[in-house]
Short mmCIF file of C-alpha atoms and ligand atoms in Angstrom, two decimals:
data_model
loop_
_atom_site.label_atom_id
_atom_site.label_comp_id
_atom_site.label_asym_id
_atom_site.label_seq_id
_atom_site.Cartn_x
_atom_site.Cartn_y
_atom_site.Cartn_z
CA MET F 10 109.36 63.05 87.11
CA THR F 11 111.86 65.36 85.87
CA GLU F 12 113.11 68.19 88.06
CA ILE F 13 110.91 71.37 87.82
CA ILE F 14 111.23 74.96 89.16
CA TYR F 15 107.94 75.66 90.82
CA ALA F 16 107.42 79.47 91.01
CA ASP F 17 103.69 79.55 91.22
CA ASN F 18 103.41 79.46 95.15
CA ALA F 19 100.54 81.89 95.07
CA ALA F 20 98.38 79.31 93.47
CA THR F 21 99.22 76.44 95.89
CA THR F 22 102.15 75.40 97.88
CA LYS F 23 103.95 72.18 98.80
CA LEU F 24 102.62 70.16 101.59
CA ASP F 25 104.85 70.37 104.65
CA LEU F 26 106.35 66.98 105.32
CA GLU F 27 105.91 67.08 109.06
CA ALA F 28 102.35 68.09 108.55
CA TYR F 29 101.71 65.29 106.26
CA GLU F 30 103.16 62.92 108.94
CA ALA F 31 100.86 64.46 111.50
CA MET F 32 97.90 63.79 109.38
CA LYS F 33 98.49 60.23 108.62
CA PRO F 34 97.20 58.56 111.93
CA PHE F 35 93.90 60.25 111.39
CA LEU F 36 93.68 58.87 107.85
CA LEU F 37 94.59 55.33 108.97
CA ASN F 38 94.08 54.34 112.64
CA ASP F 39 92.25 57.24 114.34
CA TYR F 40 89.46 57.45 111.85
CA SER F 41 86.53 57.80 114.06
CA ASN F 42 83.96 60.40 113.92
CA PRO F 43 84.85 63.00 116.63
CA SER F 44 81.11 63.67 117.43
CA GLN F 45 80.67 60.09 118.92
CA PRO F 46 80.86 59.75 122.68
CA TYR F 47 82.79 56.63 122.92
CA SER F 48 86.53 56.33 123.82
CA PHE F 49 87.78 55.50 120.16
CA SER F 50 86.78 59.19 119.25
CA ARG F 51 88.82 60.77 122.09
CA ARG F 52 92.11 61.17 120.08
CA ALA F 53 90.27 62.72 117.09
CA LYS F 54 88.41 65.03 119.49
CA LYS F 55 91.59 65.97 121.20
CA ALA F 56 93.52 66.53 117.89
CA MET F 57 90.81 69.00 116.92
CA LYS F 58 90.86 70.81 119.85
CA GLU F 59 94.47 71.05 119.92
CA ALA F 60 94.45 72.13 116.12
CA ARG F 61 91.85 75.02 116.96
CA GLU F 62 94.13 76.21 119.76
CA ILE F 63 97.32 76.26 117.73
CA ILE F 64 95.58 78.22 114.91
CA ALA F 65 94.11 80.62 117.31
CA GLU F 66 97.60 81.23 118.99
CA CYS F 67 99.21 81.91 115.64
CA ILE F 68 96.62 84.77 114.99
CA ASN F 69 96.18 86.04 118.47
CA ALA F 70 92.48 84.67 118.55
CA GLU F 71 90.57 82.89 120.92
CA PRO F 72 89.88 79.02 120.16
CA ASP F 73 86.24 79.30 119.88
CA GLU F 74 86.70 82.07 117.22
CA ILE F 75 88.17 79.60 114.62
CA CYS F 76 85.45 77.82 112.48
CA PHE F 77 86.95 75.20 110.10
CA THR F 78 85.67 75.46 106.46
CA SER F 79 86.65 73.74 103.20
CA GLY F 80 89.07 76.39 102.30
CA GLY F 81 89.35 80.12 101.18
CA THR F 82 86.32 80.04 98.83
CA GLU F 83 84.03 78.77 101.43
CA SER F 84 85.33 81.13 104.05
CA ASP F 85 84.83 84.29 101.77
CA ASN F 86 81.32 83.01 100.68
CA TRP F 87 80.31 82.47 104.40
CA ALA F 88 81.67 85.67 105.66
CA ILE F 89 79.87 87.70 103.00
CA LYS F 90 76.56 85.95 102.90
CA GLY F 91 76.35 84.85 106.35
CA CYS F 92 76.80 88.53 107.60
CA ALA F 93 74.61 90.07 104.84
CA PHE F 94 71.75 87.84 105.68
CA SER F 95 72.08 88.42 109.43
CA LEU F 96 72.20 92.32 109.34
CA GLY F 97 68.62 93.18 108.56
CA ASN F 98 68.13 96.35 106.73
CA LYS F 99 71.98 97.37 106.22
CA LYS F 100 71.88 96.33 102.70
CA ASN F 101 74.98 97.94 101.31
CA ILE F 102 78.18 95.99 100.98
CA VAL F 103 81.47 97.68 100.27
CA THR F 104 84.41 95.73 98.87
CA SER F 105 87.19 96.51 96.47
CA ASN F 106 87.69 96.03 92.57
CA ILE F 107 90.82 93.89 93.26
CA GLU F 108 89.21 91.20 95.30
CA HIS F 109 89.33 87.34 94.53
CA HIS F 110 86.46 86.18 92.68
CA ALA F 111 85.23 84.26 95.85
CA VAL F 112 84.44 87.74 97.25
CA ILE F 113 83.20 89.49 94.07
CA ARG F 114 80.83 86.70 92.89
CA SER F 115 79.52 86.40 96.56
CA CYS F 116 78.46 90.04 96.41
CA GLU F 117 77.21 89.54 92.91
CA PHE F 118 74.92 86.64 94.17
CA LEU F 119 73.52 88.91 96.89
CA LYS F 120 72.15 91.23 94.24
CA THR F 121 69.26 88.92 93.63
CA PHE F 122 68.36 89.38 97.27
CA GLY F 123 68.32 93.24 97.15
CA TYR F 124 71.72 93.94 98.47
CA ARG F 125 73.88 96.64 96.66
CA THR F 126 77.66 96.46 96.22
CA ILE F 127 80.01 99.39 96.02
CA TYR F 128 83.47 98.44 94.57
CA LEU F 129 86.33 100.79 95.98
CA LYS F 130 88.94 101.58 93.41
CA ALA F 131 92.45 100.36 94.04
CA ASN F 132 94.97 103.13 93.09
CA LYS F 133 97.66 102.61 90.31
CA ASN F 134 99.78 100.86 92.92
CA GLY F 135 97.07 98.37 93.92
CA ILE F 136 96.30 100.07 97.27
CA ILE F 137 92.77 100.71 98.74
CA LEU F 138 93.39 103.94 100.43
CA PRO F 139 91.35 104.68 103.62
CA GLU F 140 89.92 107.95 102.06
CA THR F 141 88.33 105.96 99.28
CA LEU F 142 86.40 103.85 101.85
CA ASN F 143 85.60 107.10 103.80
CA ASN F 144 83.87 108.53 100.79
CA GLU F 145 81.71 105.36 99.99
CA ILE F 146 80.75 104.07 103.41
CA SER F 147 77.34 105.06 104.76
CA GLU F 148 74.99 104.17 107.72
CA ASN F 149 73.46 101.44 105.31
CA THR F 150 76.82 99.56 105.02
CA GLY F 151 76.60 96.14 106.76
CA ILE F 152 79.86 94.79 105.80
CA VAL F 153 82.96 95.89 104.39
CA SER F 154 85.45 93.48 102.86
CA VAL F 155 88.86 94.06 101.68
CA MET F 156 91.66 91.72 101.22
CA LEU F 157 94.77 91.71 103.40
CA ALA F 158 97.25 90.87 100.61
CA ASN F 159 96.47 90.70 96.85
CA ASN F 160 96.91 87.33 95.09
CA GLU F 161 98.11 88.72 91.73
CA ILE F 162 100.14 91.64 92.58
CA GLY F 163 101.02 91.04 96.27
CA THR F 164 100.27 94.42 97.65
CA ILE F 165 99.22 94.58 101.35
CA GLN F 166 96.24 96.90 102.39
CA PRO F 167 96.00 99.00 105.24
CA ILE F 168 93.46 96.79 106.97
CA LYS F 169 93.72 98.19 110.49
CA GLU F 170 92.78 101.96 109.31
CA LEU F 171 90.17 100.55 106.90
CA ALA F 172 88.51 98.53 109.78
CA LYS F 173 88.59 101.48 112.00
CA ILE F 174 86.55 103.26 109.40
CA ALA F 175 84.12 100.46 108.93
CA HIS F 176 83.54 100.37 112.66
CA LYS F 177 83.03 104.06 113.05
CA LYS F 178 80.12 103.56 110.82
CA GLY F 179 78.78 100.44 112.57
CA ALA F 180 79.69 97.92 109.79
CA LEU F 181 81.39 94.63 110.27
CA PHE F 182 84.88 94.21 108.51
CA HIS F 183 85.93 91.08 106.80
CA THR F 184 89.42 90.48 105.29
CA ASP F 185 90.32 87.70 102.89
CA ALA F 186 93.72 86.80 104.36
CA VAL F 187 94.29 83.61 102.04
CA GLN F 188 97.45 84.93 100.48
CA ALA F 189 98.82 86.53 103.66
CA MET F 190 98.36 83.74 106.18
CA GLY F 191 101.69 82.05 107.21
CA HIS F 192 103.55 84.58 105.06
CA ILE F 193 103.38 87.94 107.14
CA PRO F 194 102.58 88.34 110.75
CA ILE F 195 98.85 88.44 111.34
CA ASP F 196 97.29 89.48 114.72
CA VAL F 197 93.42 89.74 114.58
CA LYS F 198 93.31 91.84 117.72
CA ASN F 199 95.65 94.37 116.45
CA LEU F 200 94.02 94.59 113.01
CA ASP F 201 90.49 94.75 114.73
CA VAL F 202 88.82 92.70 112.09
CA ASP F 203 85.47 90.92 112.82
CA LEU F 204 86.17 88.19 110.28
CA LEU F 205 89.09 86.71 108.51
CA SER F 206 89.37 84.00 105.76
CA ALA F 207 92.37 81.62 105.42
CA SER F 208 93.12 78.48 103.39
CA ALA F 209 95.63 75.83 104.35
CA HIS F 210 96.93 75.07 100.87
CA LYS F 211 98.48 78.47 100.50
CA PHE F 212 100.63 77.93 103.50
CA ASN F 213 102.11 74.38 103.08
CA GLY F 214 98.86 72.67 104.44
CA PRO F 215 96.65 70.22 102.71
CA LYS F 216 94.12 71.26 99.96
CA GLY F 217 90.34 71.42 100.72
CA ILE F 218 90.56 73.03 104.26
CA GLY F 219 90.65 76.33 105.70
CA PHE F 220 89.12 78.46 108.55
CA LEU F 221 87.04 81.41 109.07
CA TYR F 222 88.06 83.75 112.08
CA VAL F 223 84.76 84.91 113.62
CA LYS F 224 85.22 87.49 116.44
CA ASN F 225 83.26 86.58 119.33
CA GLY F 226 79.87 88.38 119.35
CA SER F 227 79.85 88.88 115.56
CA LYS F 228 76.42 88.50 113.94
CA LEU F 229 76.94 85.52 111.38
CA LEU F 230 74.26 83.34 109.92
CA SER F 231 75.08 79.62 109.80
CA TYR F 232 75.93 78.74 106.11
CA ILE F 233 75.85 75.04 105.90
CA ASN F 234 72.98 73.35 107.82
CA GLY F 235 72.70 70.09 109.32
CA GLY F 236 74.46 68.75 112.43
CA MET F 237 75.76 70.70 115.52
CA GLN F 238 79.65 70.66 114.49
CA GLU F 239 81.41 73.98 114.71
CA ASN F 240 78.99 75.25 117.56
CA GLY F 241 76.13 74.78 115.13
CA LEU F 242 77.51 77.32 112.67
CA ARG F 243 79.04 74.97 110.10
CA ALA F 244 77.54 71.40 109.82
CA GLY F 245 79.30 68.32 108.58
CA THR F 246 81.68 65.62 109.80
CA GLU F 247 85.11 67.19 110.18
CA ASN F 248 88.04 66.65 108.13
CA ILE F 249 90.37 65.85 111.05
CA ALA F 250 93.35 64.85 109.19
CA SER F 251 93.56 67.98 107.13
CA ILE F 252 92.52 70.21 110.17
CA VAL F 253 95.65 68.61 112.00
CA GLY F 254 97.75 69.10 108.80
CA MET F 255 96.61 72.79 108.64
CA ALA F 256 97.35 73.47 112.15
CA TYR F 257 100.77 71.99 111.88
CA ALA F 258 101.73 73.63 108.65
CA LEU F 259 100.51 77.07 109.98
CA LYS F 260 102.55 76.80 113.30
CA ARG F 261 105.71 75.84 111.41
CA ASN F 262 105.30 78.80 109.13
CA VAL F 263 104.63 81.19 111.86
CA GLU F 264 107.68 79.89 113.87
CA GLU F 265 109.88 80.46 110.98
CA LEU F 266 108.29 83.73 109.63
CA THR F 267 111.20 86.15 110.08
CA LYS F 268 113.64 83.79 108.71
CA ASN F 269 111.45 82.96 105.76
CA ILE F 270 110.49 86.60 105.00
CA ASN F 271 114.14 87.46 104.93
CA TYR F 272 115.23 84.59 102.86
CA ILE F 273 112.38 85.09 100.27
CA ARG F 274 112.89 88.94 100.16
CA GLU F 275 116.66 88.19 99.23
CA LEU F 276 115.43 86.04 96.21
CA ASP F 277 112.83 88.52 95.26
CA THR F 278 115.38 91.43 95.26
CA GLU F 279 117.83 89.30 93.21
CA MET F 280 115.45 88.40 90.57
CA VAL F 281 114.25 91.90 89.91
CA THR F 282 117.97 93.25 89.96
CA GLN F 283 118.95 90.51 87.30
CA LEU F 284 116.12 91.33 85.06
CA LYS F 285 116.92 95.14 85.30
CA LYS F 286 120.49 94.40 84.45
CA ALA F 287 119.41 92.19 81.37
CA ASN F 288 118.04 95.32 79.88
CA ILE F 289 114.54 94.12 79.50
CA ASP F 290 111.78 96.54 79.24
CA PHE F 291 109.42 95.78 82.00
CA ILE F 292 107.56 96.98 85.00
CA ARG F 293 106.92 95.47 88.50
CA ASN F 294 103.19 95.80 89.47
CA GLY F 295 102.23 97.03 93.01
CA ILE F 296 104.42 98.71 95.76
CA GLU F 297 105.59 98.11 99.17
CA PRO F 298 104.23 97.05 101.62
CA HIS F 299 104.32 93.70 99.46
CA LEU F 300 104.03 90.05 100.05
CA PRO F 301 107.58 88.72 99.80
CA GLY F 302 108.18 86.59 96.72
CA ASN F 303 104.94 87.66 94.86
CA ILE F 304 106.36 89.19 91.75
CA SER F 305 104.04 90.60 89.09
CA LEU F 306 105.94 91.70 86.14
CA SER F 307 104.62 93.26 82.86
CA PHE F 308 107.01 93.01 79.78
CA LYS F 309 106.66 95.39 76.90
CA GLY F 310 105.24 94.00 73.61
CA ILE F 311 105.12 90.36 74.83
CA SER F 312 102.44 87.99 75.33
CA GLY F 313 102.11 86.69 78.94
CA GLU F 314 100.69 83.31 77.69
CA MET F 315 103.60 82.78 75.38
CA LEU F 316 106.02 83.49 78.27
CA LEU F 317 103.87 80.98 80.53
CA HIS F 318 104.05 78.15 77.97
CA ARG F 319 107.69 78.70 76.83
CA LEU F 320 108.77 78.75 80.43
CA ASP F 321 106.92 75.61 80.96
CA LEU F 322 108.73 74.00 78.11
CA MET F 323 111.86 74.79 80.15
CA GLY F 324 110.38 73.21 83.17
CA ILE F 325 109.49 76.60 85.04
CA MET F 326 106.12 77.07 86.49
CA VAL F 327 104.65 80.49 86.65
CA SER F 328 101.05 82.13 86.09
CA THR F 329 99.74 84.69 83.95
CA GLY F 330 96.82 85.83 86.21
CA SER F 331 95.19 84.23 89.28
CA ALA F 332 95.21 80.37 88.85
CA CYS F 333 91.40 80.12 88.55
CA ASP F 334 91.69 82.35 85.51
CA SER F 335 94.64 80.58 83.80
CA THR F 336 92.38 78.84 81.10
CA LYS F 337 91.19 82.24 79.91
CA THR F 338 93.22 84.63 78.06
CA GLN F 339 91.34 87.62 79.18
CA ILE F 340 93.29 90.20 81.27
CA SER F 341 92.29 89.96 84.84
CA HIS F 342 90.24 92.42 86.61
CA VAL F 343 93.22 93.21 88.93
CA LEU F 344 95.58 94.18 86.22
CA LYS F 345 92.76 96.32 84.52
CA ALA F 346 91.96 97.94 87.85
CA ILE F 347 95.66 99.14 88.36
CA ASN F 348 95.70 100.72 84.80
CA ILE F 349 98.65 98.90 83.47
CA HIS F 350 99.97 100.73 80.34
CA GLN F 351 98.39 98.97 77.22
CA ASP F 352 101.92 98.20 75.81
CA TYR F 353 102.78 96.14 78.84
CA ILE F 354 99.35 94.83 80.30
CA GLU F 355 99.32 91.62 77.85
CA GLY F 356 102.89 90.67 78.75
CA THR F 357 102.04 90.17 82.49
CA ILE F 358 103.30 86.98 84.54
CA ARG F 359 103.25 86.24 88.20
CA ILE F 360 106.31 84.75 89.73
CA SER F 361 105.66 83.59 93.46
CA LEU F 362 108.60 82.33 95.26
CA SER F 363 108.55 80.37 98.49
CA LYS F 364 110.96 79.18 101.18
CA GLU F 365 111.48 75.85 98.83
CA ASN F 366 113.07 78.10 95.98
CA THR F 367 116.67 78.79 95.72
CA MET F 368 118.98 81.32 94.19
CA GLU F 369 119.73 78.83 91.42
CA ASP F 370 115.99 78.84 90.66
CA VAL F 371 116.16 82.52 90.54
CA ASN F 372 119.09 82.54 88.07
CA CYS F 373 117.34 79.83 85.90
CA ILE F 374 114.11 81.94 85.78
CA VAL F 375 115.97 85.13 84.89
CA SER F 376 118.04 83.28 82.19
CA GLY F 377 114.83 81.57 80.83
CA LEU F 378 113.02 84.82 80.77
CA THR F 379 115.90 86.66 78.92
CA LYS F 380 116.25 84.16 76.31
CA ILE F 381 112.61 84.07 75.45
CA ILE F 382 112.28 87.76 75.27
CA LEU F 383 115.48 88.49 73.39
CA GLN F 384 114.54 85.76 71.01
CA SER F 385 111.08 87.24 70.42
CA ASP F 386 112.58 90.74 70.24
CA LYS F 387 114.73 89.51 67.36
CA LYS F 388 111.97 87.69 65.55
CA SER F 389 109.68 90.86 65.56
CA LYS F 390 112.72 92.95 64.42
CA ASN F 391 113.53 90.47 61.43
CA TYR F 392 109.78 90.65 60.78
CA SER F 393 109.74 94.22 60.35
CA LYS F 394 112.85 94.27 58.19
CA TYR F 395 111.19 91.73 55.92
CA HIS F 396 108.23 93.93 55.65
CA LEU F 397 110.22 97.02 54.83
CA ALA F 398 112.18 95.41 52.22
CA LYS F 399 108.95 93.93 50.68
CA ASN F 400 107.32 97.26 50.51
CA MET F 401 110.18 99.05 48.96
CA LEU F 402 109.69 96.60 46.04
CA LEU F 403 106.30 97.95 45.54
CA PRO F 404 105.71 100.63 42.92
N1 PLP R 15 91.04 84.38 98.15
C1 PLP R 15 92.53 84.61 97.71
C2 PLP R 15 92.93 85.95 97.86
C3 PLP R 15 92.98 83.49 96.94
O1 PLP R 15 94.21 83.77 96.44
C4 PLP R 15 92.24 82.32 96.84
C5 PLP R 15 92.98 81.10 96.06
O2 PLP R 15 93.72 81.46 95.02
C6 PLP R 15 91.02 82.21 97.35
C7 PLP R 15 90.54 83.26 98.04
C8 PLP R 15 90.51 80.69 97.19
O3 PLP R 15 90.95 79.88 98.32
P1 PLP R 15 90.66 78.27 98.00
O4 PLP R 15 91.51 77.86 96.86
O5 PLP R 15 91.27 77.72 99.41
O6 PLP R 15 89.22 77.98 97.75
#
């Protein structure tokens, strides 16, 4: 395979090599079902227990508060639907207009069952202000769900303040931490959230595995019914190898968090500085606090789709909206929500850098972008010159 520059780490990340090595024995030799009582299952059972402890320690939770799931989408669905169905008459849900579709569509699904959702409006910087929640929450609110960090523009929300407001009204608080986990420090006790979703493939773990943190004592209905796995809350034979890989990857990322944040911030700053120097007309979406390396840029009078494909031809992978929307040319709900100026909105791309990227990658991305944008500028100027000349010949 030819070398590529992968700058779409918010869509997914590269599997950590040591996490992969740690997974192997559970795919090949220790393949037993951990629910079985015989000795052959001991290693799998022990590995799962240790993985739960490692993950709990990474976010300052208790091991029995970690429930393994198939990823971020399942965790979000379970948190929203599982809470809603266990909360009796409290049929109002409060979320935001910049959530991932896993949250938004779970809320829409609940409409059929008589639930009502209020969507808090993010401000133009992509932040859900605590006073916005204060104005919309009521005694009928059962659950409030606001993401920790946005996948498209990287803004980090004031979760601690939002959770405090939710609790004051007697509502549960869920946060989708899929983009934030392994990239910024997360302490569930300090944030005081009741539920938190995470997905391994966003922090160098394998795909198809994640977890839902459920604070002890929280009301949550079982979502997948069957056997007694995960304390009877989530049935199904556990994906041991992936659980082990997830714990390993999270531990590695958390141990190297400060180093990675500083390094990625350097790349982030350099990219934006170089683009500014190149005299290109663009805006960066979202403000600090910000996920390091999540760079959403809107270029004036350019098509984001065109940028994505031209960069792809140069071997550079970026995204236009969130990955699950990349087959559609529609402008994403997040970009609409933050009211990007008409002249810029269609020219939006997301570059998401990771610890795997280098300064050389940054230089290549900037030079690729500059080339494409200046060429397309020239073309549109030639086009208008041609039209001007043609029009002058007219009577
Ligand atoms: N929530 C957010 C914020 C995400 O960015 C994603 C994935 O892009 C998800 C949820 C869904 O996670 P998964 O891909 O593990 O289902």
